[in-house]
Amino acid sequence: NPHIVEVKRGAEAHDAPQSVGIAQHPQCDNSNAVAEGTARVVVEPALPNNVHISIAPQLAPLDDAAGAACFGLPSETTIGVVLEYADGSSLTVTHDTRTQYKLIESSAGSILEEKSGSKKIMAQKGASPGIVTLEVTFEHLSIKGTKTVEILTAKSLSILTRPNPKKDHPGVEISTLKQFGCIGKYQYAEVEGSMILTNGKKEEKKDIATGKLTLTSSAPDDCPIASDGVVRPKDTARKQTVTLTAKCGAATGSRSLHLDPVPLPLKSIENYAIQNGNTLKGYVGSTFTSIFSATFEGNQVLKDYTITPSDRLKGVVKFSSQVSAAASINAETGLVTQRDNYHDSFKLKMEAACNDGSPVSRSIDMFSNLVANPSIYDVDIFERGGQDKEAPYPPSKPGDDIKLTLKVAAPNRKIGGFTLNIQFDPAGFEFVSAEAA
């Protein structure tokens, strides 16, 4: 029987192979043994090739309320140490008595401490900004590891305002709010906060989540600011300068914002489209929304915007239809209502409602093709193959045959018989034949 020796990793490791005691088969009690013997075994334990240290990358002094309140920076971090081996295995040695900890570079006020059974690095009250280097060594191994943590202190808080919504205005700042067109509605703005943090050697600018800021306005009745960071001036606000203030912990920042009730002209319409494309395919009375992107003076953008009946910007642009019998359109909201089939394309137009002599407009070509309504046994015309035709047939020359597929929509039942009346202009067309599908 083979002799078995088990050496647990980390139980005892040496830099060189060691000869260890006598190994004996564990099931031999020697009482009835025919023969017995001993063997000397040489054990070569695997040695770690890396020390992995886990600590928080950044700390704030215990009394630096701004770092904790604005960014959630902790004032202490728990140390974790893991030995890693070439075969991919690892061993946690954080609490091994042979694991030694030392701060070899440290800012004033940063200490190592034992707390709740764990080793920690703490940035005490009044700790100076700096870079702390932790060194981990071992009594029984020559390998060692180091890891750094920054001690950051808040230097300054600043805020800026962007046009609302700020996701559509990256990099654009605004300091004056005007009123859209001639509807008397002010622009909105969004507050964005940031803070300069320093580790004593370099500075780092960090954005502050809006929910972390306490925001106030010097004119809350005319120009209130909500907890979501959006400044929404009242329509009746007079011309004035408002001071916006933001606080985070002990840090404070402010910014001036001007209100000027003058019209903000529409500069351009970049895109105008109708929901579901350029062919209206619905029943009589089906509705489709208008979607547009436009830019006003001062780089105020409305991107992929739809005006609803209760929209505050209703009336800033107006809409019209070239053929209202095919599709009518609400002049203020751009809501399109399909009315009838139409044999040709027609235009829908969007333009500035009041631009003081500077016309800005955009038109799109549309088609109207009613879907056969089974509730009234409606009839529709399809192209060859039975697929819905998206647009009128292309031009034909005299003598060409045009084959149409006519379909009767029925509410889940077979039709025994029917009569189709086909109307066409005999001056331009001649009926040739008809066959059952």
mmCIF file of C-alpha atoms in Angstrom, residues 423-431:
data_model
loop_
_atom_site.group_PDB
_atom_site.id
_atom_site.type_symbol
_atom_site.label_atom_id
_atom_site.label_comp_id
_atom_site.label_asym_id
_atom_site.label_seq_id
_atom_site.Cartn_x
_atom_site.Cartn_y
_atom_site.Cartn_z
ATOM 1 C CA GLN A 423 -64.049 53.131 -60.608
ATOM 2 C CA PHE A 424 -61.415 54.368 -63.056
ATOM 3 C CA ASP A 425 -60.977 57.071 -65.668
ATOM 4 C CA PRO A 426 -61.873 55.528 -69.054
ATOM 5 C CA ALA A 427 -59.894 58.230 -70.826
ATOM 6 C CA GLY A 428 -56.689 56.897 -69.353
ATOM 7 C CA PHE A 429 -57.408 53.216 -68.648
ATOM 8 C CA GLU A 430 -59.157 50.260 -70.244
ATOM 9 C CA PHE A 431 -60.487 47.314 -68.265
#
